[in-house]
Coordinates of C-alpha atoms and ligand atoms in Angstrom, one line a residue:
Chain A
X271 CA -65.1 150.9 -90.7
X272 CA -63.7 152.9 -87.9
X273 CA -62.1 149.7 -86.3
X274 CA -60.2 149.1 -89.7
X275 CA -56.7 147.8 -88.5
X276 CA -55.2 149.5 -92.0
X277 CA -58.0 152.3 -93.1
X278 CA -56.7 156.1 -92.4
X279 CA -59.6 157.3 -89.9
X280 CA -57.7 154.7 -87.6
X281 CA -54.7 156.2 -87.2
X282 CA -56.6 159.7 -86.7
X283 CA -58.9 158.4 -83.6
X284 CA -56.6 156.2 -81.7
X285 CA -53.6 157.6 -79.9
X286 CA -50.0 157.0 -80.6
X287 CA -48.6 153.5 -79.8
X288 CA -45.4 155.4 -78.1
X289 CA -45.5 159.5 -77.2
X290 CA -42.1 160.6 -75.9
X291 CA -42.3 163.8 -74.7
X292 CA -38.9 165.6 -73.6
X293 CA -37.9 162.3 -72.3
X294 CA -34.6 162.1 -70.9
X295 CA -32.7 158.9 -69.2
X296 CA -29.8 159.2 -67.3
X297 CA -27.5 156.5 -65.4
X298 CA -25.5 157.8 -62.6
X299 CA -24.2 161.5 -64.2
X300 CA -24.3 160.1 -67.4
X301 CA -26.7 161.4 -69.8
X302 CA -27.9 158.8 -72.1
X303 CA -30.7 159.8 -74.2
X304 CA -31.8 163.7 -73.5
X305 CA -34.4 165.6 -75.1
X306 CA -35.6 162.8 -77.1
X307 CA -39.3 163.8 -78.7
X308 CA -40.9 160.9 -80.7
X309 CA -44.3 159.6 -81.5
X310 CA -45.0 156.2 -83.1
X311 CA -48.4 156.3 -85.0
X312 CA -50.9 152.8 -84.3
X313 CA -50.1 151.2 -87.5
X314 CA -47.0 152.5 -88.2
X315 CA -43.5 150.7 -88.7
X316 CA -41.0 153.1 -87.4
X317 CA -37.1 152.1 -87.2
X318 CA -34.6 153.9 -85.2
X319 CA -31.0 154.4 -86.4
X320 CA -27.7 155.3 -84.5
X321 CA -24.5 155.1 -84.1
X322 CA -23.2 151.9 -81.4
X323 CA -24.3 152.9 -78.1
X324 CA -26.2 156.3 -78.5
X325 CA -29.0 155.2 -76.3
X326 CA -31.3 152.8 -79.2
X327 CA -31.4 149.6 -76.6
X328 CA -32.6 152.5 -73.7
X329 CA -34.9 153.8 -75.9
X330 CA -37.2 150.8 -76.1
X331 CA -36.6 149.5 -72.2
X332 CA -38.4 153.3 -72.0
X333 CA -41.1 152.2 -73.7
X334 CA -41.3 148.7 -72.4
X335 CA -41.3 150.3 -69.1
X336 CA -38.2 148.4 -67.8
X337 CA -37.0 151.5 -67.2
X338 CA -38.2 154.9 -66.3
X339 CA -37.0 158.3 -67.4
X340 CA -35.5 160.3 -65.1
X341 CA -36.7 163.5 -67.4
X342 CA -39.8 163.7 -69.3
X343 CA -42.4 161.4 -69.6
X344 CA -43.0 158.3 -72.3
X345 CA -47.0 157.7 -72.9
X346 CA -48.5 153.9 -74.8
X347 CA -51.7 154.4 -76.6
X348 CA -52.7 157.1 -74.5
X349 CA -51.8 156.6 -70.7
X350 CA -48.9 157.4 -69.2
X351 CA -46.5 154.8 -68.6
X352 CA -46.3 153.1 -64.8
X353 CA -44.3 150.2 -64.9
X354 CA -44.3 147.5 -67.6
X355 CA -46.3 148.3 -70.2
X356 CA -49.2 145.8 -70.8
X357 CA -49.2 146.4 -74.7
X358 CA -45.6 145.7 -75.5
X359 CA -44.0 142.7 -76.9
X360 CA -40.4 143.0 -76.8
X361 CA -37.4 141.0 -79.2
X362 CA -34.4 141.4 -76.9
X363 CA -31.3 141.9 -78.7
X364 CA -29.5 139.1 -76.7
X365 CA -30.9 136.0 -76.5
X366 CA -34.0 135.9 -74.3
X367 CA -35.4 132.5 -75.1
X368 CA -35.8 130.5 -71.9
X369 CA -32.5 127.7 -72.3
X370 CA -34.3 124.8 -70.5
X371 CA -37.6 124.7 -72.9
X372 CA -37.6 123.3 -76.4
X373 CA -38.4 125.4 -79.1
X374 CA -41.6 124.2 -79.1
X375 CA -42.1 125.0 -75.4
X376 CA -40.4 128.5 -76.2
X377 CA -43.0 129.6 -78.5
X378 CA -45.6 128.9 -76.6
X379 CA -44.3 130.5 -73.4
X380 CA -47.1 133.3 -73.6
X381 CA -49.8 130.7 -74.0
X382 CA -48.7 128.2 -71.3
X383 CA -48.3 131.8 -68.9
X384 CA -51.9 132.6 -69.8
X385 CA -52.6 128.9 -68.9
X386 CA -53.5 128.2 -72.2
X387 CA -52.2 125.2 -74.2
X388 CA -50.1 126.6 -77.0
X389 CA -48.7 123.7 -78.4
X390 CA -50.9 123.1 -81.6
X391 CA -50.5 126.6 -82.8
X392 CA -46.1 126.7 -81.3
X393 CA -46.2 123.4 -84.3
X394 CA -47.7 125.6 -86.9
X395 CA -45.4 128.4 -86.5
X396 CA -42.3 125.5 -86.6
X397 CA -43.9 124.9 -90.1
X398 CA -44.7 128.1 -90.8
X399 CA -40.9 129.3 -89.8
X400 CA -39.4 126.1 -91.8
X401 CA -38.4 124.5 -88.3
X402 CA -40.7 121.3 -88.9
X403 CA -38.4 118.8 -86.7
X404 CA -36.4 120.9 -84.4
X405 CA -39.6 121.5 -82.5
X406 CA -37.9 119.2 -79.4
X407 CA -34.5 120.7 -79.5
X408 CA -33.0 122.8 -76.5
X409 CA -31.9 126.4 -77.7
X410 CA -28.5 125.4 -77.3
X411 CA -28.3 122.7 -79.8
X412 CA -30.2 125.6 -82.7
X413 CA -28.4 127.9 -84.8
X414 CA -28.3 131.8 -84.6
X415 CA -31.0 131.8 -87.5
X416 CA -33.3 129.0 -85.7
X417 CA -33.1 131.0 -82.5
X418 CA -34.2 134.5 -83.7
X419 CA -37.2 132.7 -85.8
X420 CA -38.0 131.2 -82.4
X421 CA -38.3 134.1 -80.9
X422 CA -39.8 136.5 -83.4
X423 CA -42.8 133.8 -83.4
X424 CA -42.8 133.6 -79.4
X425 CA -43.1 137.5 -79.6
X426 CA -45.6 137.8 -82.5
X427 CA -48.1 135.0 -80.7
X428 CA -49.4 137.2 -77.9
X429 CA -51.1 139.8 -80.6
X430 CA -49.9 142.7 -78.8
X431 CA -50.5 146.0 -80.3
X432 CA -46.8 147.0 -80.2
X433 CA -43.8 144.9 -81.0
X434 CA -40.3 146.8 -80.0
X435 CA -37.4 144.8 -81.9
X436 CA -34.0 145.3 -80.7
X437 CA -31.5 144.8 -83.7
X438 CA -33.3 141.4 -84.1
X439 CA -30.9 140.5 -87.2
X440 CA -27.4 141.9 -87.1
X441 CA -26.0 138.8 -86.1
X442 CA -26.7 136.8 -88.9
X443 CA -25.3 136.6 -92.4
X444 CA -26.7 138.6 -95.1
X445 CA -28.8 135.6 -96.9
X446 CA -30.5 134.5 -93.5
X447 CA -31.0 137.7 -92.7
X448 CA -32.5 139.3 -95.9
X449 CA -35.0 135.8 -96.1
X450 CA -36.0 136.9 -92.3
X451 CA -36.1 140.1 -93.4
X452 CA -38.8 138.9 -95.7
X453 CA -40.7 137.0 -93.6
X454 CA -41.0 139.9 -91.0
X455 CA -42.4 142.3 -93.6
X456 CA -44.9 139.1 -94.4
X457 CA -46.3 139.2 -90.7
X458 CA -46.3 142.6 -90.1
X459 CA -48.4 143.0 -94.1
X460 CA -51.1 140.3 -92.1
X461 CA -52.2 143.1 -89.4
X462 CA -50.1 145.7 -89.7
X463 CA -49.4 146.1 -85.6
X464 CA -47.5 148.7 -84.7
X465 CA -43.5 148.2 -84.7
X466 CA -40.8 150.2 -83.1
X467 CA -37.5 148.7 -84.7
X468 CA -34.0 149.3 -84.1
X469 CA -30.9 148.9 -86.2
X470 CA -27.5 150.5 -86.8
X471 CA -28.2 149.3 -90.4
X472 CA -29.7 152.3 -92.7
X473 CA -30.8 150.0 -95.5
X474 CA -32.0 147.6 -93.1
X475 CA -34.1 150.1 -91.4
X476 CA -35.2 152.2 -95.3
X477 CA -35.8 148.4 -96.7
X478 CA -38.5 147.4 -93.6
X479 CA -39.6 151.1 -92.2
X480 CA -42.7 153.4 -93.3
X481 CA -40.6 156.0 -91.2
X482 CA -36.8 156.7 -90.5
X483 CA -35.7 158.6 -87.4
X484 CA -32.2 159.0 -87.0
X485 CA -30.6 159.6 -83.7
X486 CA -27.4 161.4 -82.4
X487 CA -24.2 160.1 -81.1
X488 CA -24.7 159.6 -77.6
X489 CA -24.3 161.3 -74.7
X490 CA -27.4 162.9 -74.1
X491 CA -28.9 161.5 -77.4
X492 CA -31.8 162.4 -79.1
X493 CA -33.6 162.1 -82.6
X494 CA -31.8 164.7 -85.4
X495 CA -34.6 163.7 -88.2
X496 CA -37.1 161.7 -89.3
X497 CA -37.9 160.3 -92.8
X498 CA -41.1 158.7 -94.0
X499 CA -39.9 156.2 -96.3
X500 CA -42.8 155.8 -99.3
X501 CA -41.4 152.8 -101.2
X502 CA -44.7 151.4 -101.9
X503 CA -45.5 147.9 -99.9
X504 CA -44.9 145.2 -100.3
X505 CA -41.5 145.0 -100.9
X506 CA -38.9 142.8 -102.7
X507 CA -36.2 143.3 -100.3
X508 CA -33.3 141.4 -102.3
X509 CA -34.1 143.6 -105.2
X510 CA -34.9 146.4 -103.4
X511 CA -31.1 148.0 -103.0
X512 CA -30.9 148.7 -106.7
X513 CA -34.3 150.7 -107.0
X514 CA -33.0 154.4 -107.6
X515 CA -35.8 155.3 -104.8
X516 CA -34.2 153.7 -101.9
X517 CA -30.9 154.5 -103.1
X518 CA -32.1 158.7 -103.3
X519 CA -33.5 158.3 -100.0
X520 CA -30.3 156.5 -98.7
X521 CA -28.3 159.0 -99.6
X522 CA -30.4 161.8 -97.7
X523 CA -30.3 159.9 -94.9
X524 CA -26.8 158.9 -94.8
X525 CA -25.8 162.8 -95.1
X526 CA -27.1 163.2 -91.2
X527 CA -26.0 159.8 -90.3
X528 CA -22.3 160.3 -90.8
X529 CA -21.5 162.9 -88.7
X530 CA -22.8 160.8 -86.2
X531 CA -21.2 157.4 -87.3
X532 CA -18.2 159.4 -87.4
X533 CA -18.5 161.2 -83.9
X534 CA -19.0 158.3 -81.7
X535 CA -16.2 157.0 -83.4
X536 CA -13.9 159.5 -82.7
X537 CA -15.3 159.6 -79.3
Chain B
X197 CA -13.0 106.6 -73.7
X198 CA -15.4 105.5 -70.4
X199 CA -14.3 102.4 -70.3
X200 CA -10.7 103.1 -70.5
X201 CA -11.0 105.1 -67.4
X202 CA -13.4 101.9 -65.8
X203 CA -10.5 100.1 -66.0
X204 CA -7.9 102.5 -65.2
X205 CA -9.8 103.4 -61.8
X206 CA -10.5 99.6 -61.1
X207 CA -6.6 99.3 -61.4
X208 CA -5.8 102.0 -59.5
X209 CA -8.1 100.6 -56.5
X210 CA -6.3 97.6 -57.3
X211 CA -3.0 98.4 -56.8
X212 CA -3.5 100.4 -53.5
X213 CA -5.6 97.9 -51.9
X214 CA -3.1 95.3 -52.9
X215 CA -0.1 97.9 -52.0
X216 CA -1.7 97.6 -48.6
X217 CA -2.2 94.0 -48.2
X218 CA 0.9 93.2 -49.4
X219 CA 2.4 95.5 -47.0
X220 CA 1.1 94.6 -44.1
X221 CA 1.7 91.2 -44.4
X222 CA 5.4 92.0 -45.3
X223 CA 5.6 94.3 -42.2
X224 CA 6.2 97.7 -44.1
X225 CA 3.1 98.0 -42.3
X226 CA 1.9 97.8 -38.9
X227 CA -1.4 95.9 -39.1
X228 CA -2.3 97.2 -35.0
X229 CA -2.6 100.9 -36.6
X230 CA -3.4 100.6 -40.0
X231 CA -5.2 97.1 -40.5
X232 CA -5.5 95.4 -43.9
X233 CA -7.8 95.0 -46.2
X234 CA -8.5 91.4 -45.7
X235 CA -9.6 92.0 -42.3
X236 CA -11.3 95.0 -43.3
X237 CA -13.4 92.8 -45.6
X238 CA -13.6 89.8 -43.2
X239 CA -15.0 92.0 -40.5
X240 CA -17.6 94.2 -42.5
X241 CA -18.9 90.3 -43.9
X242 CA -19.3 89.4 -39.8
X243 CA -21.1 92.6 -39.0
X244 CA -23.9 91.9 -41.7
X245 CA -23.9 88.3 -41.0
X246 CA -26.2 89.8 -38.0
X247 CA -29.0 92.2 -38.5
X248 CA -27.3 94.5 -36.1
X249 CA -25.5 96.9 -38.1
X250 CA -28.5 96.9 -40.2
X251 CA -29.8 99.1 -37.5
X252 CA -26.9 101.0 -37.0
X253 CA -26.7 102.0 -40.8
X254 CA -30.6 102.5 -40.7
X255 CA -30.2 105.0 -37.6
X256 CA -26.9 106.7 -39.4
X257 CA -29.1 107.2 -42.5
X258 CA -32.5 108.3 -40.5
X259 CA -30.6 111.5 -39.3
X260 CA -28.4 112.0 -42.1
X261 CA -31.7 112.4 -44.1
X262 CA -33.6 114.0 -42.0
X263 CA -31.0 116.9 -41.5
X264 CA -30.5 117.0 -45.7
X265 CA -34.1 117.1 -46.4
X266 CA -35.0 119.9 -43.7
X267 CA -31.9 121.8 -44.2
X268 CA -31.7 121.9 -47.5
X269 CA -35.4 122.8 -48.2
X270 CA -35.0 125.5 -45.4
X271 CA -31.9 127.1 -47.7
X272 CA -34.0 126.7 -50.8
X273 CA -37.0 128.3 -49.7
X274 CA -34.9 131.4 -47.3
X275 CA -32.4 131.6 -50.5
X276 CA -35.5 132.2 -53.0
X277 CA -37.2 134.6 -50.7
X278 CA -33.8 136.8 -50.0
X279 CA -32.9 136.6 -53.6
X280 CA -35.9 138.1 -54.6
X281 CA -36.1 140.6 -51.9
X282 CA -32.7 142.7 -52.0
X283 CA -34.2 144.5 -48.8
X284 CA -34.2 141.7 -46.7
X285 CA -31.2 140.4 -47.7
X286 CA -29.7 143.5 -46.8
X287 CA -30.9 143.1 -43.5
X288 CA -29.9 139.4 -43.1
X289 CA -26.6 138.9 -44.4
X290 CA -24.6 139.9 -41.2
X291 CA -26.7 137.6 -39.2
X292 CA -26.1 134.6 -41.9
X293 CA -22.4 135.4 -42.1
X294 CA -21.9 135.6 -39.0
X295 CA -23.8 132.5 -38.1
X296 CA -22.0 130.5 -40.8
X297 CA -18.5 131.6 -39.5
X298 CA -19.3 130.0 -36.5
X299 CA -17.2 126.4 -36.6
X300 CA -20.2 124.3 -36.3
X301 CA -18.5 121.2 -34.6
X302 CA -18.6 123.3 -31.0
X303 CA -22.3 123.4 -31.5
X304 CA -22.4 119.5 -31.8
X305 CA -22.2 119.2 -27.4
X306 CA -24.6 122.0 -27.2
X307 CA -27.1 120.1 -29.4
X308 CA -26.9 116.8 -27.8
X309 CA -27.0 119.2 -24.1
X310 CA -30.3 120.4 -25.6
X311 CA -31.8 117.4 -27.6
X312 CA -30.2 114.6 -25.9
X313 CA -28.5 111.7 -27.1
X314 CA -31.2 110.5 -29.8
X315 CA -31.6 111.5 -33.0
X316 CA -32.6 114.8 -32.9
X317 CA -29.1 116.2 -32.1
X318 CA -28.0 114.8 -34.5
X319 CA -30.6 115.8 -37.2
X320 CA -30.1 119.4 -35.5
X321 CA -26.1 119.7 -36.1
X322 CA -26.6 118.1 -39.7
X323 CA -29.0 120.7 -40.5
X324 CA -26.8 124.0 -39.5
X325 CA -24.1 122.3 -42.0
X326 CA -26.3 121.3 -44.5
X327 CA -29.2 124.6 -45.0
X328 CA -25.9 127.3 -45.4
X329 CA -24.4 125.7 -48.2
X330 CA -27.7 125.1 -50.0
X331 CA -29.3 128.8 -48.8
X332 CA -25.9 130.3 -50.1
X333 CA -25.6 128.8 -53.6
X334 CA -29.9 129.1 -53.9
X335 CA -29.4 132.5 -53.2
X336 CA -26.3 132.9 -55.3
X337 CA -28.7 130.7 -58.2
X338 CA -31.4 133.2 -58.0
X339 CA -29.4 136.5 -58.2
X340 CA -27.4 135.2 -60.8
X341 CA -30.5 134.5 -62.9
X342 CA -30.0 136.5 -66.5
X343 CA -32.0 139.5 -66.3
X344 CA -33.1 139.3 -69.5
X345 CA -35.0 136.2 -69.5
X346 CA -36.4 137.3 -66.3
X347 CA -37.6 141.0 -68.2
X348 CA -38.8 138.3 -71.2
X349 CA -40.8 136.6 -68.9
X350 CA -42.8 139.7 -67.0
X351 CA -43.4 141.0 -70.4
X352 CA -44.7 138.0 -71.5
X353 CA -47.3 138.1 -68.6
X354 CA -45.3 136.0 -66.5
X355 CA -46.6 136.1 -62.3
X356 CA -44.2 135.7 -60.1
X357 CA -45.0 132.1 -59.0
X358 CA -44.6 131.5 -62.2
X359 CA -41.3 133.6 -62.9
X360 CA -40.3 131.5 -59.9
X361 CA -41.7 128.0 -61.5
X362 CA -40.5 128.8 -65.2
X363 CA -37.5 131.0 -64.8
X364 CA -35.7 131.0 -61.5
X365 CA -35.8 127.9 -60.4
X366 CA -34.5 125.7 -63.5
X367 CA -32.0 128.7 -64.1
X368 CA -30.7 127.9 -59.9
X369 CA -30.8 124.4 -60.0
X370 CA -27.6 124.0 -61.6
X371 CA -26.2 126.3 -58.3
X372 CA -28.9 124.3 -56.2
X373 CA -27.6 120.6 -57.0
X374 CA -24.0 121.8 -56.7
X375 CA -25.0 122.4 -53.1
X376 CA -27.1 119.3 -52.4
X377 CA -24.1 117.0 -53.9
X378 CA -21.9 118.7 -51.3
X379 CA -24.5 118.9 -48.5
X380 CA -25.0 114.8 -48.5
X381 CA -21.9 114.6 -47.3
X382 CA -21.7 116.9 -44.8
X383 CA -25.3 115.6 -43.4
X384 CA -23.4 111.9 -43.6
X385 CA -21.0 114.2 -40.9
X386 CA -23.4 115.7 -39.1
X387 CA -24.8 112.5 -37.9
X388 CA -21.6 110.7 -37.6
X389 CA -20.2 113.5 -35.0
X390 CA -23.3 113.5 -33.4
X391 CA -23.5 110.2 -33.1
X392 CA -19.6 109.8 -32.1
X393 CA -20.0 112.3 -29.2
X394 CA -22.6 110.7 -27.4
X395 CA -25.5 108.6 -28.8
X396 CA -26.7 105.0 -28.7
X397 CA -26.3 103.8 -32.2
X398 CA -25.6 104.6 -35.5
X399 CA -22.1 104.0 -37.7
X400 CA -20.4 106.9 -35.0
X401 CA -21.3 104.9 -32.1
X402 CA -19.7 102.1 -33.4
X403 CA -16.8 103.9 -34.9
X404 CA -16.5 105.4 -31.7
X405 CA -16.8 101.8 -29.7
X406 CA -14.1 100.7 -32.2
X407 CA -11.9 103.1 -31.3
X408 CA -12.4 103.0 -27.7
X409 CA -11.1 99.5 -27.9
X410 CA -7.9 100.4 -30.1
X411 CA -9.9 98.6 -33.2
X412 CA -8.1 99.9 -36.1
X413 CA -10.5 97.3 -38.5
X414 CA -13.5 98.1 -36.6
X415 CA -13.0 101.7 -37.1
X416 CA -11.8 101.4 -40.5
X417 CA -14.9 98.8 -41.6
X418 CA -17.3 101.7 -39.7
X419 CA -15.5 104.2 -42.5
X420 CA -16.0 102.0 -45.3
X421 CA -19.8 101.5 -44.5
X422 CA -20.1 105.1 -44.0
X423 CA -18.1 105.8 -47.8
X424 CA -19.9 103.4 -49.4
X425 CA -23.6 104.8 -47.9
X426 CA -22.5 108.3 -49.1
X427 CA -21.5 107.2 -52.7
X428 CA -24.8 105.4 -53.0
X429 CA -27.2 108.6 -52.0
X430 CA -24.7 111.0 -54.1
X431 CA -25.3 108.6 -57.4
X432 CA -29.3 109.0 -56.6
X433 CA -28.5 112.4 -56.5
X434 CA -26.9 112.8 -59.6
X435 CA -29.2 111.0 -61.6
X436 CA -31.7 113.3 -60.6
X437 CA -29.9 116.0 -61.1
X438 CA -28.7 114.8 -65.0
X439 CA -32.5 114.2 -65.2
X440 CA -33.4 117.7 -64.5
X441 CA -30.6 119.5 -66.2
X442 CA -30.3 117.7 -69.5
X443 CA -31.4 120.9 -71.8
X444 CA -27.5 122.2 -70.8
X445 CA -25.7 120.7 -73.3
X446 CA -22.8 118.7 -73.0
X447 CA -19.4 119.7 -74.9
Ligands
ATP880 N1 -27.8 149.9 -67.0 C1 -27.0 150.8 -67.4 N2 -26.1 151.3 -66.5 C2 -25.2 152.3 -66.9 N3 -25.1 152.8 -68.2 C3 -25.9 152.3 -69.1 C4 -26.9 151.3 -68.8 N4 -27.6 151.0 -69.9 C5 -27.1 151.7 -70.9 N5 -26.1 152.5 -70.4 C6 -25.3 153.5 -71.2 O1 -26.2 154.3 -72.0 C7 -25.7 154.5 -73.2 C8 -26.6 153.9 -74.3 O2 -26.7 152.5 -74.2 P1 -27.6 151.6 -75.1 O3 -27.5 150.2 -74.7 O4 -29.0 152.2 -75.1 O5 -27.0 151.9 -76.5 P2 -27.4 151.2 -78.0 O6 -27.6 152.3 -78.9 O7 -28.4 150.2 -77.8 O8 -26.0 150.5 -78.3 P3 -25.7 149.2 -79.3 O9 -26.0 149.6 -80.7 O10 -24.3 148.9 -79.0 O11 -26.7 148.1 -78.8 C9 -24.3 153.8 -73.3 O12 -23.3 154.8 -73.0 C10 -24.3 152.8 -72.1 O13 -23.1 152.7 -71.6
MG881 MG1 -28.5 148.2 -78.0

């Protein structure tokens, strides 16, 4: 009962997937992100929004532990960060999958690393993904679409307790992306892992989130407010634009936003 | 479209070679400096009539090999380690550069002084030429390696033998094989001005023997032989390198 991956005492007895506290990242005099206090519950699907460039991208190498903070400090379920953290799985936003594998190969890269043989469960997650076929081609030969399904399922295989996603879907159009979208919100309803999500797209991020944090125009970013989003699960996100709900809550949002949009525009 | 260039190549060998002939025999051209093709032909025919020049060619490629393979597995492994260690690099790139600005044919006596005339000189010389242009596109491959996949990877719970196995080394072959192509030639010289400055066989020996005689068709036969070794060993090459890199796609 207390191991419950969705049950309330959970989220009270195990520590925070990501504590920032104070955290600040600079490069070269540049302040990038300053300030920035956050704390991403176990369980929780938090997405981050912000203007283009404000400091979302460095936000997540922070809690990847690419990078380190020159102020502050940036804690994973409990320990202090030092170096790559182990419980991270991480959806680029370029394209990260590995040009000279098949898609197969590609999603079982984590298995075949652990020295595993991933390739019954890699043709499963084809199926599962719509991708029965395509298993043998080379990334370059797959559309946009193909490619991000690839590597959302090469991600999602290692069962890590935190998945960081890096504006996984603003390249594709608006019907691939809403059925992926979908599909996301599927997996994450299975076990409910812990997700750190980024997107410059409010109604992306009040569609998929549990929580909202909005951040500044950069420099020296940091979060201006958070919003816990309570549309009740699981959600039709085609529909879910036109429930009077989302569209309150977008409008609360948006006033912070704005200012922000508009700043690092005129900047 | 492939065989229209077949045949446009074909008739461009065609019309030189013939250009030639034809121009020699017409006396455009002077036959005692600049031979013919037909004599060409006739003599490369006599030389393999006898298993000599088998030996020659055999020697030729011995070296030629030898240098490629121990150079160019000497500028993979150095151009791995550096590229993955900035610090050394730091430390060694005055000493490469200055080493590779050095015109490598002055070494050629020196070798041949220290290894004497067999094949070891040779083998020597080819490999200075050959291991910097393979250590300097390996190194170039490696550090040129997108830094995402390489983040991917360690996240994923990659090692770094097998970052190196799954990552680095099929994103520098591409750089790697453009410096092997290149190298097989320059091993091909390596022996060849070894073997022309002092040695007891090989295709320079008898290129060198040709000329000492004023043998315009013995030299030009021992250039043929020597193209058409190098052409061979670059196609092997090539297939194997197609092989290797056929997830890049072509456009
Ligand atoms: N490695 C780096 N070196 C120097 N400056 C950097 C580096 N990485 C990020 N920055 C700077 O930090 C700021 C934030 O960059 P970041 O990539 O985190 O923004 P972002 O919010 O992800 O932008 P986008 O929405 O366009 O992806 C930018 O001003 C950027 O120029
Ligand atoms: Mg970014």
């Amino acid at each position: 009962m207390y191991r419950s991956q969705k049950g309330r005492y959970n989220k009270m007895l195990t520590p925070a997937a990501l504590q920032f506290r104070q955290t600040g990242r600079a490069f070269g005099p540049r302040l990038a992100v300053d300030a920035l206090n956050l704390t991403v519950a176990a369980g929780e699907f938090v997405a981050l929004v912000g203007p283009s460039g404000c400091g979302k991208t460095t936000i997540l190498n922070l809690a990847a532990g690419l990078i380190e903070p020159t102020k502050g400090e940036v804690e994973s379920f409990g320990a202090p960060l030092k170096g790559l953290n182990p419980k991270v799985s991480y959806l680029f936003q370029q394209d990260a999958l590995l040009p000279w594998k098949t898609l197969e190969e590609n999603i079982a890269l984590s298995a075949t690393l652990s020295g595993r043989d991933g390739r019954d469960e890699a043709r499963e997650w084809l199926e599962r993904l719509g991708l029965e076929g395509f298993g043998d081609y080379f990334p370059a030969a797959a559309s946009g679409g193909m490619k991000k399904r690839v590597a959302l399922a090469q991600q999602w295989i290692p069962r890590r307790p935190l998945l960081l996603m890096d504006e996984p879907f603003s390249a594709l159009d608006i019907h691939t992306r809403q059925r992926m979208e979908t599909e996301l919100l599927q997996l994450w309803d299975e076990d409910r892992r812990t997700v750190l999500f980024v997107t410059h797209d409010l109604e992306e991020a009040i569609a998929l989130a549990g929580v909202v944090c909005v951040l500044s125009a950069g420099p020296a970013s940091t979060i201006i407010n958070s919003y816990r989003i309570d549309l009740p699960r699981p959600r039709a996100i085609a529909d879910l634009r036109l429930d009077p709900r989302f569209q309150d809550l977008y409008r609360n949002i948006w006033n912070d936003l704005r200012p922000e949009v508009l700043r690092s525009h005129a900047g | 479209m492939r065989a229209k260039v077949a045949a446009s190549r074909l008739g461009l060998a065609a019309v030189l070679l013939i250009g030639w002939e034809a121009g020699a025999r017409a006396g455009v051209i002077d036959p005692f400096f600049f031979s013919r093709p037909a004599l060409i032909a006739a003599r490369l025919t006599e030389w393999f009539s006898t298993a000599q020049i088998w030996r020659h060619v055999g020697l030729t490629l011995l070296e030629a090999l030898l240098a490629f393979v121990i150079g160019s597995a000497a500028g993979i492994v150095l151009g791995f380690w550096l590229g993955r260690w900035p610090l050394g690099a730091a430390v060694a790139e005055p000493f490469l550069q200055t080493a590779n600005a050095l015109p490598r044919v002055v070494l050629a006596p020196l070798f041949i002084f220290w290894f004497g005339l067999g094949i070891w000189s040779k083998v020597a010389f080819g490999m200075t030429l050959v291991f910097f242009l393979v250590f300097f596109n390996t190194y170039r491959g490696v550090r040129s390696v997108d830094r995402v996949l390489i983040d991917n990877a360690r996240l994923l719970g990659a090692s770094e033998s097998q970052l190196l196995r799954h990552v680095l080394m099929p994103s520098a072959l591409g750089w790697i094989f453009s410096g092997l192509e290149a190298s097989i030639g320059l091993a091909m010289v390596g022996a060849v001005v070894g073997e022309y400055l002092g040695a007891t066989g090989g295709l320079g020996y008898v290129i060198a023997q040709a000329e000492g005689l004023l043998d315009t068709t013995g030299m030009l036969a021992g250039m043929t032989l020597l193209a058409a070794v190098v052409l061979a060993i670059a196609a092997v090459v090539g297939r194997v390198e197609r092989h290797l890199l056929r997830w890049q796609q072509p456009r």
